JSON list of C-alpha atoms and ligand atoms in Angstrom, two decimals:
[
{"chain": "Y", "resi": 1, "resn": "MET", "atom": "CA", "xyz": [18.58, 15.94, -29.67]},
{"chain": "Y", "resi": 2, "resn": "GLN", "atom": "CA", "xyz": [15.31, 15.00, -31.32]},
{"chain": "Y", "resi": 3, "resn": "CYS", "atom": "CA", "xyz": [12.10, 15.00, -29.31]},
{"chain": "Y", "resi": 4, "resn": "LEU", "atom": "CA", "xyz": [11.17, 11.41, -28.41]},
{"chain": "Y", "resi": 5, "resn": "LEU", "atom": "CA", "xyz": [7.52, 12.06, -29.21]},
{"chain": "Y", "resi": 6, "resn": "CYS", "atom": "CA", "xyz": [7.35, 14.33, -32.28]},
{"chain": "Y", "resi": 7, "resn": "HIS", "atom": "CA", "xyz": [10.94, 13.72, -33.53]},
{"chain": "Y", "resi": 8, "resn": "ARG", "atom": "CA", "xyz": [11.56, 17.41, -34.18]},
{"chain": "Y", "resi": 9, "resn": "GLN", "atom": "CA", "xyz": [14.87, 18.95, -33.19]},
{"chain": "Y", "resi": 10, "resn": "ILE", "atom": "CA", "xyz": [14.79, 20.40, -29.68]},
{"chain": "Y", "resi": 11, "resn": "ARG", "atom": "CA", "xyz": [16.40, 23.81, -29.39]},
{"chain": "Y", "resi": 12, "resn": "GLU", "atom": "CA", "xyz": [18.17, 23.97, -26.06]},
{"chain": "Y", "resi": 13, "resn": "ALA", "atom": "CA", "xyz": [18.17, 27.38, -24.44]},
{"chain": "Y", "resi": 14, "resn": "TRP", "atom": "CA", "xyz": [21.47, 28.46, -22.93]},
{"chain": "Y", "resi": 15, "resn": "PRO", "atom": "CA", "xyz": [20.73, 31.63, -20.98]},
{"chain": "Y", "resi": 16, "resn": "LEU", "atom": "CA", "xyz": [23.43, 34.28, -21.17]},
{"chain": "Y", "resi": 17, "resn": "GLY", "atom": "CA", "xyz": [25.35, 34.55, -17.95]},
{"chain": "Y", "resi": 18, "resn": "SER", "atom": "CA", "xyz": [24.13, 31.17, -16.81]},
{"chain": "Y", "resi": 19, "resn": "LEU", "atom": "CA", "xyz": [26.32, 29.64, -14.13]},
{"chain": "Y", "resi": 20, "resn": "ILE", "atom": "CA", "xyz": [25.58, 26.17, -15.40]},
{"chain": "Y", "resi": 21, "resn": "LEU", "atom": "CA", "xyz": [28.16, 25.05, -17.92]},
{"chain": "Y", "resi": 22, "resn": "PRO", "atom": "CA", "xyz": [26.60, 23.61, -21.08]},
{"chain": "Y", "resi": 23, "resn": "GLN", "atom": "CA", "xyz": [28.06, 20.16, -20.48]},
{"chain": "Y", "resi": 24, "resn": "ARG", "atom": "CA", "xyz": [26.51, 20.10, -16.99]},
{"chain": "Y", "resi": 25, "resn": "LYS", "atom": "CA", "xyz": [23.03, 21.01, -18.18]},
{"chain": "Y", "resi": 26, "resn": "ARG", "atom": "CA", "xyz": [20.73, 18.07, -18.77]},
{"chain": "Y", "resi": 27, "resn": "ILE", "atom": "CA", "xyz": [19.78, 17.55, -22.36]},
{"chain": "Y", "resi": 28, "resn": "SER", "atom": "CA", "xyz": [16.01, 17.55, -22.87]},
{"chain": "Y", "resi": 29, "resn": "THR", "atom": "CA", "xyz": [14.43, 14.40, -24.28]},
{"chain": "Y", "resi": 30, "resn": "THR", "atom": "CA", "xyz": [11.03, 15.86, -25.06]},
{"chain": "Y", "resi": 31, "resn": "CYS", "atom": "CA", "xyz": [10.06, 19.25, -26.51]},
{"chain": "Y", "resi": 32, "resn": "ALA", "atom": "CA", "xyz": [8.01, 21.78, -24.56]},
{"chain": "Y", "resi": 33, "resn": "GLU", "atom": "CA", "xyz": [5.06, 21.50, -26.98]},
{"chain": "Y", "resi": 34, "resn": "CYS", "atom": "CA", "xyz": [4.80, 17.74, -26.47]},
{"chain": "Y", "resi": 35, "resn": "LEU", "atom": "CA", "xyz": [5.22, 17.97, -22.69]},
{"chain": "Y", "resi": 36, "resn": "GLY", "atom": "CA", "xyz": [2.48, 20.61, -22.68]},
{"chain": "Y", "resi": 37, "resn": "THR", "atom": "CA", "xyz": [-0.04, 18.08, -24.00]},
{"chain": "Y", "resi": 38, "resn": "PHE", "atom": "CA", "xyz": [0.15, 16.12, -20.71]},
{"chain": "Y", "resi": 39, "resn": "HIS", "atom": "CA", "xyz": [-1.70, 17.41, -17.68]},
{"chain": "Y", "resi": 40, "resn": "LYS", "atom": "CA", "xyz": [-0.22, 17.45, -14.21]},
{"chain": "Y", "resi": 41, "resn": "ILE", "atom": "CA", "xyz": [-2.41, 16.78, -11.21]},
{"chain": "Y", "resi": 42, "resn": "ARG", "atom": "CA", "xyz": [-2.50, 19.49, -8.57]},
{"chain": "Y", "resi": 43, "resn": "LEU", "atom": "CA", "xyz": [-2.48, 18.34, -4.96]},
{"chain": "Y", "resi": 44, "resn": "LYS", "atom": "CA", "xyz": [-5.02, 20.99, -3.96]},
{"chain": "Y", "resi": 45, "resn": "THR", "atom": "CA", "xyz": [-7.64, 19.71, -6.37]},
{"chain": "Y", "resi": 46, "resn": "SER", "atom": "CA", "xyz": [-7.12, 15.97, -6.21]},
{"chain": "Y", "resi": 47, "resn": "CYS", "atom": "CA", "xyz": [-8.57, 13.18, -4.08]},
{"chain": "Y", "resi": 48, "resn": "VAL", "atom": "CA", "xyz": [-6.52, 12.69, -0.89]},
{"chain": "Y", "resi": 49, "resn": "GLY", "atom": "CA", "xyz": [-7.02, 8.94, -1.17]},
{"chain": "Y", "resi": 50, "resn": "CYS", "atom": "CA", "xyz": [-5.91, 8.12, -4.69]},
{"chain": "Y", "resi": 51, "resn": "GLY", "atom": "CA", "xyz": [-4.64, 11.34, -6.28]},
{"chain": "Y", "resi": 52, "resn": "ARG", "atom": "CA", "xyz": [-7.45, 11.55, -8.83]},
{"chain": "Y", "resi": 53, "resn": "HIS", "atom": "CA", "xyz": [-7.81, 14.91, -10.55]},
{"chain": "Y", "resi": 54, "resn": "GLN", "atom": "CA", "xyz": [-11.08, 16.51, -9.45]},
{"chain": "Y", "resi": 55, "resn": "GLY", "atom": "CA", "xyz": [-12.34, 19.80, -8.07]},
{"chain": "Y", "resi": 56, "resn": "SER", "atom": "CA", "xyz": [-11.45, 19.25, -4.42]},
{"chain": "Y", "resi": 57, "resn": "LYS", "atom": "CA", "xyz": [-9.35, 17.26, -1.94]},
{"chain": "Y", "resi": 58, "resn": "ASN", "atom": "CA", "xyz": [-12.37, 15.22, -0.81]},
{"chain": "Y", "resi": 59, "resn": "LEU", "atom": "CA", "xyz": [-12.29, 11.42, -0.94]},
{"chain": "Y", "resi": 60, "resn": "CYS", "atom": "CA", "xyz": [-13.62, 10.35, -4.35]},
{"chain": "Y", "resi": 61, "resn": "GLN", "atom": "CA", "xyz": [-16.39, 7.75, -4.66]},
{"chain": "Y", "resi": 62, "resn": "ASP", "atom": "CA", "xyz": [-13.94, 4.95, -5.47]},
{"chain": "Y", "resi": 63, "resn": "CYS", "atom": "CA", "xyz": [-11.93, 5.73, -2.35]},
{"chain": "Y", "resi": 64, "resn": "GLN", "atom": "CA", "xyz": [-15.06, 5.86, -0.20]},
{"chain": "Y", "resi": 65, "resn": "LYS", "atom": "CA", "xyz": [-15.87, 2.34, -1.39]},
{"chain": "Y", "resi": 66, "resn": "TRP", "atom": "CA", "xyz": [-12.36, 1.19, -0.59]},
{"chain": "Y", "resi": 67, "resn": "GLN", "atom": "CA", "xyz": [-12.59, 2.77, 2.85]},
{"chain": "Y", "resi": 68, "resn": "ALA", "atom": "CA", "xyz": [-15.73, 0.76, 3.56]},
{"chain": "Y", "resi": 69, "resn": "LYS", "atom": "CA", "xyz": [-14.08, -2.44, 2.33]},
{"chain": "Y", "resi": 70, "resn": "VAL", "atom": "CA", "xyz": [-10.58, -2.46, 3.82]},
{"chain": "Y", "resi": 71, "resn": "ASN", "atom": "CA", "xyz": [-9.29, -1.72, 7.30]},
{"chain": "Y", "resi": 72, "resn": "TYR", "atom": "CA", "xyz": [-5.71, -0.64, 6.67]},
{"chain": "Y", "resi": 73, "resn": "HIS", "atom": "CA", "xyz": [-4.10, 2.68, 5.75]},
{"chain": "Y", "resi": 74, "resn": "PHE", "atom": "CA", "xyz": [-3.35, 3.22, 2.09]},
{"chain": "Y", "resi": 75, "resn": "VAL", "atom": "CA", "xyz": [-3.08, 6.36, -0.03]},
{"chain": "Y", "resi": 76, "resn": "ASN", "atom": "CA", "xyz": [-1.78, 7.07, -3.51]},
{"chain": "Y", "resi": 77, "resn": "HIS", "atom": "CA", "xyz": [-0.26, 10.21, -5.04]},
{"chain": "Y", "resi": 78, "resn": "ALA", "atom": "CA", "xyz": [-0.12, 10.69, -8.78]},
{"chain": "Y", "resi": 79, "resn": "LEU", "atom": "CA", "xyz": [1.75, 13.14, -10.97]},
{"chain": "Y", "resi": 80, "resn": "TYR", "atom": "CA", "xyz": [-0.25, 13.23, -14.23]},
{"chain": "Y", "resi": 81, "resn": "GLN", "atom": "CA", "xyz": [-3.83, 12.77, -15.35]},
{"chain": "Y", "resi": 82, "resn": "TYR", "atom": "CA", "xyz": [-4.49, 9.52, -17.17]},
{"chain": "Y", "resi": 83, "resn": "ASP", "atom": "CA", "xyz": [-6.20, 11.26, -20.07]},
{"chain": "Y", "resi": 84, "resn": "ALA", "atom": "CA", "xyz": [-6.23, 10.46, -23.80]},
{"chain": "Y", "resi": 85, "resn": "THR", "atom": "CA", "xyz": [-2.69, 11.81, -24.37]},
{"chain": "Y", "resi": 86, "resn": "MET", "atom": "CA", "xyz": [-1.28, 9.78, -21.49]},
{"chain": "Y", "resi": 87, "resn": "LYS", "atom": "CA", "xyz": [-3.16, 6.67, -22.59]},
{"chain": "Y", "resi": 88, "resn": "GLN", "atom": "CA", "xyz": [-1.57, 6.98, -26.02]},
{"chain": "Y", "resi": 89, "resn": "TYR", "atom": "CA", "xyz": [1.86, 7.41, -24.43]},
{"chain": "Y", "resi": 90, "resn": "MET", "atom": "CA", "xyz": [1.36, 4.34, -22.22]},
{"chain": "Y", "resi": 91, "resn": "HIS", "atom": "CA", "xyz": [0.21, 2.35, -25.21]},
{"chain": "Y", "resi": 92, "resn": "ASP", "atom": "CA", "xyz": [3.35, 3.23, -27.19]},
{"chain": "Y", "resi": 93, "resn": "TYR", "atom": "CA", "xyz": [5.66, 2.72, -24.20]},
{"chain": "Y", "resi": 94, "resn": "LYS", "atom": "CA", "xyz": [4.22, -0.49, -22.75]},
{"chain": "Y", "resi": 95, "resn": "PHE", "atom": "CA", "xyz": [2.31, -2.28, -25.45]},
{"chain": "Y", "resi": 96, "resn": "GLN", "atom": "CA", "xyz": [4.29, -1.20, -28.51]},
{"chain": "Y", "resi": 97, "resn": "GLY", "atom": "CA", "xyz": [7.41, -1.72, -26.43]},
{"chain": "Y", "resi": 98, "resn": "HIS", "atom": "CA", "xyz": [9.20, 1.56, -27.15]},
{"chain": "Y", "resi": 99, "resn": "TYR", "atom": "CA", "xyz": [11.54, 1.40, -24.18]},
{"chain": "Y", "resi": 100, "resn": "GLN", "atom": "CA", "xyz": [13.31, 4.66, -25.04]},
{"chain": "Y", "resi": 101, "resn": "LEU", "atom": "CA", "xyz": [10.04, 6.49, -24.22]},
{"chain": "Y", "resi": 102, "resn": "ARG", "atom": "CA", "xyz": [10.85, 5.96, -20.54]},
{"chain": "Y", "resi": 103, "resn": "HIS", "atom": "CA", "xyz": [13.04, 9.08, -20.84]},
{"chain": "Y", "resi": 104, "resn": "VAL", "atom": "CA", "xyz": [9.99, 11.29, -21.41]},
{"chain": "Y", "resi": 105, "resn": "PHE", "atom": "CA", "xyz": [9.00, 11.03, -17.72]},
{"chain": "Y", "resi": 106, "resn": "ALA", "atom": "CA", "xyz": [11.86, 9.29, -15.90]},
{"chain": "Y", "resi": 107, "resn": "ARG", "atom": "CA", "xyz": [13.43, 12.47, -14.53]},
{"chain": "Y", "resi": 108, "resn": "VAL", "atom": "CA", "xyz": [10.26, 14.31, -13.52]},
{"chain": "Y", "resi": 109, "resn": "PHE", "atom": "CA", "xyz": [8.70, 11.17, -12.02]},
{"chain": "Y", "resi": 110, "resn": "SER", "atom": "CA", "xyz": [11.83, 10.34, -10.03]},
{"chain": "Y", "resi": 111, "resn": "GLN", "atom": "CA", "xyz": [12.07, 13.90, -8.71]},
{"chain": "Y", "resi": 112, "resn": "PHE", "atom": "CA", "xyz": [8.39, 13.74, -7.71]},
{"chain": "Y", "resi": 113, "resn": "ILE", "atom": "CA", "xyz": [9.02, 10.51, -5.79]},
{"chain": "Y", "resi": 114, "resn": "ALA", "atom": "CA", "xyz": [12.16, 11.84, -4.11]},
{"chain": "Y", "resi": 115, "resn": "ALA", "atom": "CA", "xyz": [10.34, 15.03, -3.03]},
{"chain": "Y", "resi": 116, "resn": "GLN", "atom": "CA", "xyz": [7.39, 13.18, -1.45]},
{"chain": "Y", "resi": 117, "resn": "SER", "atom": "CA", "xyz": [9.05, 10.28, 0.17]},
{"chain": "Y", "resi": 118, "resn": "LYS", "atom": "CA", "xyz": [9.83, 9.71, 3.82]},
{"chain": "Y", "resi": 119, "resn": "ALA", "atom": "CA", "xyz": [9.74, 5.96, 3.22]},
{"chain": "Y", "resi": 120, "resn": "ASP", "atom": "CA", "xyz": [12.37, 3.47, 4.37]},
{"chain": "Y", "resi": 121, "resn": "TYR", "atom": "CA", "xyz": [12.14, 1.55, 1.11]},
{"chain": "Y", "resi": 122, "resn": "LEU", "atom": "CA", "xyz": [10.94, 2.15, -2.43]},
{"chain": "Y", "resi": 123, "resn": "VAL", "atom": "CA", "xyz": [9.36, -0.88, -4.09]},
{"chain": "Y", "resi": 124, "resn": "ALA", "atom": "CA", "xyz": [8.55, -0.86, -7.81]},
{"chain": "Y", "resi": 125, "resn": "LEU", "atom": "CA", "xyz": [5.62, -3.11, -8.62]},
{"chain": "Y", "resi": 126, "resn": "PRO", "atom": "CA", "xyz": [6.93, -6.27, -10.27]},
{"chain": "Y", "resi": 127, "resn": "ILE", "atom": "CA", "xyz": [5.60, -7.78, -13.50]},
{"chain": "Y", "resi": 128, "resn": "ASP", "atom": "CA", "xyz": [4.96, -11.48, -14.04]},
{"chain": "Y", "resi": 129, "resn": "ASP", "atom": "CA", "xyz": [7.02, -13.86, -16.19]},
{"chain": "Y", "resi": 130, "resn": "GLN", "atom": "CA", "xyz": [4.67, -13.73, -19.13]},
{"chain": "Y", "resi": 131, "resn": "THR", "atom": "CA", "xyz": [4.89, -9.93, -19.30]},
{"chain": "Y", "resi": 132, "resn": "TRP", "atom": "CA", "xyz": [8.68, -10.13, -19.05]},
{"chain": "Y", "resi": 133, "resn": "GLN", "atom": "CA", "xyz": [8.67, -12.45, -22.04]},
{"chain": "Y", "resi": 134, "resn": "THR", "atom": "CA", "xyz": [6.42, -10.32, -24.21]},
{"chain": "Y", "resi": 135, "resn": "ARG", "atom": "CA", "xyz": [7.47, -6.81, -23.10]},
{"chain": "Y", "resi": 136, "resn": "GLY", "atom": "CA", "xyz": [11.08, -7.43, -22.17]},
{"chain": "Y", "resi": 137, "resn": "PHE", "atom": "CA", "xyz": [11.19, -4.70, -19.52]},
{"chain": "Y", "resi": 138, "resn": "ASN", "atom": "CA", "xyz": [9.49, -3.58, -16.34]},
{"chain": "Y", "resi": 139, "resn": "GLN", "atom": "CA", "xyz": [7.74, -0.33, -17.28]},
{"chain": "Y", "resi": 140, "resn": "VAL", "atom": "CA", "xyz": [7.93, 0.96, -13.70]},
{"chain": "Y", "resi": 141, "resn": "THR", "atom": "CA", "xyz": [11.67, 0.60, -13.11]},
{"chain": "Y", "resi": 142, "resn": "GLY", "atom": "CA", "xyz": [12.16, 2.08, -16.59]},
{"chain": "Y", "resi": 143, "resn": "LEU", "atom": "CA", "xyz": [10.61, 5.28, -15.25]},
{"chain": "Y", "resi": 144, "resn": "LEU", "atom": "CA", "xyz": [13.01, 5.52, -12.30]},
{"chain": "Y", "resi": 145, "resn": "GLU", "atom": "CA", "xyz": [16.26, 7.43, -12.40]},
{"chain": "Y", "resi": 146, "resn": "ASP", "atom": "CA", "xyz": [18.82, 7.63, -9.59]},
{"chain": "Y", "resi": 147, "resn": "LEU", "atom": "CA", "xyz": [16.45, 6.02, -7.09]},
{"chain": "Y", "resi": 148, "resn": "GLN", "atom": "CA", "xyz": [17.27, 2.95, -5.08]},
{"chain": "Y", "resi": 149, "resn": "THR", "atom": "CA", "xyz": [14.53, 0.33, -4.92]},
{"chain": "Y", "resi": 150, "resn": "ILE", "atom": "CA", "xyz": [14.41, -3.07, -3.25]},
{"chain": "Y", "resi": 151, "resn": "GLU", "atom": "CA", "xyz": [12.95, -6.20, -4.81]},
{"chain": "Y", "resi": 152, "resn": "ILE", "atom": "CA", "xyz": [10.83, -7.82, -2.14]},
{"chain": "Y", "resi": 153, "resn": "LEU", "atom": "CA", "xyz": [7.68, -8.66, -4.09]},
{"chain": "Y", "resi": 154, "resn": "ASN", "atom": "CA", "xyz": [7.17, -11.44, -6.61]},
{"chain": "Y", "resi": 155, "resn": "MET", "atom": "CA", "xyz": [4.24, -11.60, -8.99]},
{"chain": "Y", "resi": 156, "resn": "LYS", "atom": "CA", "xyz": [2.88, -14.96, -10.09]},
{"chain": "Y", "resi": 157, "resn": "ARG", "atom": "CA", "xyz": [-0.15, -15.31, -12.32]},
{"chain": "Y", "resi": 158, "resn": "ASN", "atom": "CA", "xyz": [-1.79, -18.45, -13.73]},
{"chain": "Y", "resi": 159, "resn": "ALA", "atom": "CA", "xyz": [-0.92, -18.95, -17.38]},
{"chain": "Y", "resi": 160, "resn": "ASP", "atom": "CA", "xyz": [-4.57, -18.90, -18.45]},
{"chain": "Y", "resi": 161, "resn": "GLU", "atom": "CA", "xyz": [-5.47, -15.70, -16.61]},
{"chain": "Y", "resi": 162, "resn": "LYS", "atom": "CA", "xyz": [-5.77, -12.42, -18.48]},
{"chain": "Y", "resi": 163, "resn": "ARG", "atom": "CA", "xyz": [-3.51, -9.48, -17.72]},
{"chain": "Y", "resi": 164, "resn": "GLN", "atom": "CA", "xyz": [-4.95, -6.56, -15.75]},
{"chain": "Y", "resi": 165, "resn": "SER", "atom": "CA", "xyz": [-4.83, -4.41, -18.89]},
{"chain": "Y", "resi": 166, "resn": "GLN", "atom": "CA", "xyz": [-7.00, -6.89, -20.77]},
{"chain": "Y", "resi": 167, "resn": "LYS", "atom": "CA", "xyz": [-9.68, -7.03, -18.11]},
{"chain": "Y", "resi": 168, "resn": "LYS", "atom": "CA", "xyz": [-12.83, -5.03, -17.71]},
{"chain": "Y", "resi": 169, "resn": "ARG", "atom": "CA", "xyz": [-13.22, -2.92, -14.60]},
{"chain": "Y", "resi": 170, "resn": "HIS", "atom": "CA", "xyz": [-15.40, -5.36, -12.64]},
{"chain": "Y", "resi": 171, "resn": "GLU", "atom": "CA", "xyz": [-13.00, -8.19, -13.55]},
{"chain": "Y", "resi": 172, "resn": "ARG", "atom": "CA", "xyz": [-10.04, -6.19, -12.27]},
{"chain": "Y", "resi": 173, "resn": "LEU", "atom": "CA", "xyz": [-11.72, -5.54, -8.96]},
{"chain": "Y", "resi": 174, "resn": "LYS", "atom": "CA", "xyz": [-12.30, -9.28, -8.43]},
{"chain": "Y", "resi": 175, "resn": "THR", "atom": "CA", "xyz": [-8.77, -10.40, -9.27]},
{"chain": "Y", "resi": 176, "resn": "SER", "atom": "CA", "xyz": [-7.11, -12.47, -6.57]},
{"chain": "Y", "resi": 177, "resn": "ASN", "atom": "CA", "xyz": [-3.82, -11.47, -5.01]},
{"chain": "Y", "resi": 178, "resn": "HIS", "atom": "CA", "xyz": [-0.78, -12.75, -6.90]},
{"chain": "Y", "resi": 179, "resn": "PHE", "atom": "CA", "xyz": [1.91, -11.02, -4.88]},
{"chain": "Y", "resi": 180, "resn": "GLN", "atom": "CA", "xyz": [4.29, -12.88, -2.62]},
{"chain": "Y", "resi": 181, "resn": "ILE", "atom": "CA", "xyz": [7.10, -11.69, -0.41]},
{"chain": "Y", "resi": 182, "resn": "ASP", "atom": "CA", "xyz": [10.53, -12.73, -1.55]},
{"chain": "Y", "resi": 183, "resn": "VAL", "atom": "CA", "xyz": [11.48, -15.36, 1.04]},
{"chain": "Y", "resi": 184, "resn": "GLU", "atom": "CA", "xyz": [14.97, -13.98, 1.49]},
{"chain": "Y", "resi": 185, "resn": "CYS", "atom": "CA", "xyz": [14.00, -10.67, 3.01]},
{"chain": "Y", "resi": 186, "resn": "PRO", "atom": "CA", "xyz": [11.08, -10.84, 5.45]},
{"chain": "Y", "resi": 187, "resn": "GLU", "atom": "CA", "xyz": [13.07, -9.42, 8.40]},
{"chain": "Y", "resi": 188, "resn": "GLN", "atom": "CA", "xyz": [14.35, -6.47, 6.41]},
{"chain": "Y", "resi": 189, "resn": "ILE", "atom": "CA", "xyz": [10.88, -4.98, 6.00]},
{"chain": "Y", "resi": 190, "resn": "LYS", "atom": "CA", "xyz": [9.43, -5.56, 9.50]},
{"chain": "Y", "resi": 191, "resn": "ASP", "atom": "CA", "xyz": [7.98, -2.32, 10.88]},
{"chain": "Y", "resi": 192, "resn": "LYS", "atom": "CA", "xyz": [9.25, -0.32, 7.89]},
{"chain": "Y", "resi": 193, "resn": "GLN", "atom": "CA", "xyz": [7.52, 2.35, 5.81]},
{"chain": "Y", "resi": 194, "resn": "ILE", "atom": "CA", "xyz": [7.16, 1.22, 2.22]},
{"chain": "Y", "resi": 195, "resn": "LEU", "atom": "CA", "xyz": [6.42, 3.34, -0.82]},
{"chain": "Y", "resi": 196, "resn": "LEU", "atom": "CA", "xyz": [5.09, 1.35, -3.77]},
{"chain": "Y", "resi": 197, "resn": "LEU", "atom": "CA", "xyz": [5.74, 2.71, -7.26]},
{"chain": "Y", "resi": 198, "resn": "ASP", "atom": "CA", "xyz": [3.60, 2.00, -10.31]},
{"chain": "Y", "resi": 199, "resn": "ASP", "atom": "CA", "xyz": [2.87, 3.53, -13.69]},
{"chain": "Y", "resi": 200, "resn": "VAL", "atom": "CA", "xyz": [-0.93, 3.82, -13.57]},
{"chain": "Y", "resi": 201, "resn": "TYR", "atom": "CA", "xyz": [-3.52, 3.76, -10.79]},
{"chain": "Y", "resi": 202, "resn": "THR", "atom": "CA", "xyz": [-6.71, 2.46, -12.40]},
{"chain": "Y", "resi": 203, "resn": "THR", "atom": "CA", "xyz": [-8.98, 0.66, -9.94]},
{"chain": "Y", "resi": 204, "resn": "GLY", "atom": "CA", "xyz": [-6.37, 0.55, -7.19]},
{"chain": "Y", "resi": 205, "resn": "ARG", "atom": "CA", "xyz": [-6.88, -3.19, -6.84]},
{"chain": "Y", "resi": 206, "resn": "THR", "atom": "CA", "xyz": [-3.34, -4.24, -7.81]},
{"chain": "Y", "resi": 207, "resn": "LEU", "atom": "CA", "xyz": [-1.66, -1.70, -5.52]},
{"chain": "Y", "resi": 208, "resn": "ARG", "atom": "CA", "xyz": [-3.88, -2.73, -2.61]},
{"chain": "Y", "resi": 209, "resn": "HIS", "atom": "CA", "xyz": [-3.02, -6.38, -3.19]},
{"chain": "Y", "resi": 210, "resn": "ALA", "atom": "CA", "xyz": [0.65, -5.46, -2.95]},
{"chain": "Y", "resi": 211, "resn": "ALA", "atom": "CA", "xyz": [-0.09, -3.38, 0.16]},
{"chain": "Y", "resi": 212, "resn": "GLU", "atom": "CA", "xyz": [-2.00, -6.25, 1.81]},
{"chain": "Y", "resi": 213, "resn": "THR", "atom": "CA", "xyz": [0.91, -8.59, 1.14]},
{"chain": "Y", "resi": 214, "resn": "LEU", "atom": "CA", "xyz": [3.36, -6.12, 2.69]},
{"chain": "Y", "resi": 215, "resn": "TYR", "atom": "CA", "xyz": [1.17, -5.43, 5.73]},
{"chain": "Y", "resi": 216, "resn": "ALA", "atom": "CA", "xyz": [0.82, -9.19, 6.27]},
{"chain": "Y", "resi": 217, "resn": "ALA", "atom": "CA", "xyz": [4.62, -9.36, 6.26]},
{"chain": "Y", "resi": 218, "resn": "GLY", "atom": "CA", "xyz": [4.78, -6.80, 9.08]},
{"chain": "Y", "resi": 219, "resn": "CYS", "atom": "CA", "xyz": [5.36, -3.47, 7.33]},
{"chain": "Y", "resi": 220, "resn": "ARG", "atom": "CA", "xyz": [4.30, -0.44, 9.38]},
{"chain": "Y", "resi": 221, "resn": "THR", "atom": "CA", "xyz": [2.84, 1.71, 6.57]},
{"chain": "Y", "resi": 222, "resn": "VAL", "atom": "CA", "xyz": [2.39, 1.21, 2.86]},
{"chain": "Y", "resi": 223, "resn": "GLU", "atom": "CA", "xyz": [1.55, 4.04, 0.45]},
{"chain": "Y", "resi": 224, "resn": "SER", "atom": "CA", "xyz": [2.08, 4.48, -3.26]},
{"chain": "Y", "resi": 225, "resn": "ILE", "atom": "CA", "xyz": [3.04, 6.91, -5.99]},
{"chain": "Y", "resi": 226, "resn": "THR", "atom": "CA", "xyz": [2.00, 6.43, -9.60]},
{"chain": "Y", "resi": 227, "resn": "LEU", "atom": "CA", "xyz": [2.95, 8.35, -12.72]},
{"chain": "Y", "resi": 228, "resn": "CYS", "atom": "CA", "xyz": [-0.71, 8.81, -13.53]},
{"chain": "Y", "resi": 229, "resn": "ARG", "atom": "CA", "xyz": [-4.23, 8.43, -12.20]},
{"chain": "U", "resi": 301, "resn": "ZN", "atom": "ZN1", "xyz": [7.96, 17.01, -29.36]},
{"chain": "U", "resi": 302, "resn": "ZN", "atom": "ZN1", "xyz": [-9.84, 8.71, -4.67]}
]
């Protein structure tokens, strides 16, 4: 197998005396050197509100502002730092449309979600029609492996409005809520614990819009997990 990022051959290690038969062992998609260029976030030194990498567990300034602004419970956990390496990866995966790059993080992200979650339902953030047409895939569900999600949110955006990724920070924070509950399943989610899944937590505005929509539909708690922050 060639590494998805550097395209060099990956040498699989088969430890002597291993009880795992070779055909049962998962083949690596990314070499150790490439994986080592991404930086995991440690729970002990990240913001308890949004998962941001920092020196302590204290609420970061962004989260303090959110706390002053909204009156519902919402926290995010993130697995990796959204640093230059991760930004390049996201660019290649999402905007260059290299769908096979989902395999770099699909397993580790899905295991992270499965280990954290006591939720009733997992909900991957949807993308709008225009993004479907240009990208051809939902980057969040691409990152999920062996996890069952439900589709209860729709995303509708005006044709003339910019995408979140094209907006400046202050524009993102002002965006209006484009999420709607799928009309076929309002009863299913009443009083349930929902875990939202997304690729990147940037300002937190999009995830909170989704959370507000779900709380308005009667969900008991809404939290989120993102691949990076
Ligand atoms: Zn590599
Ligand atoms: Zn925070």
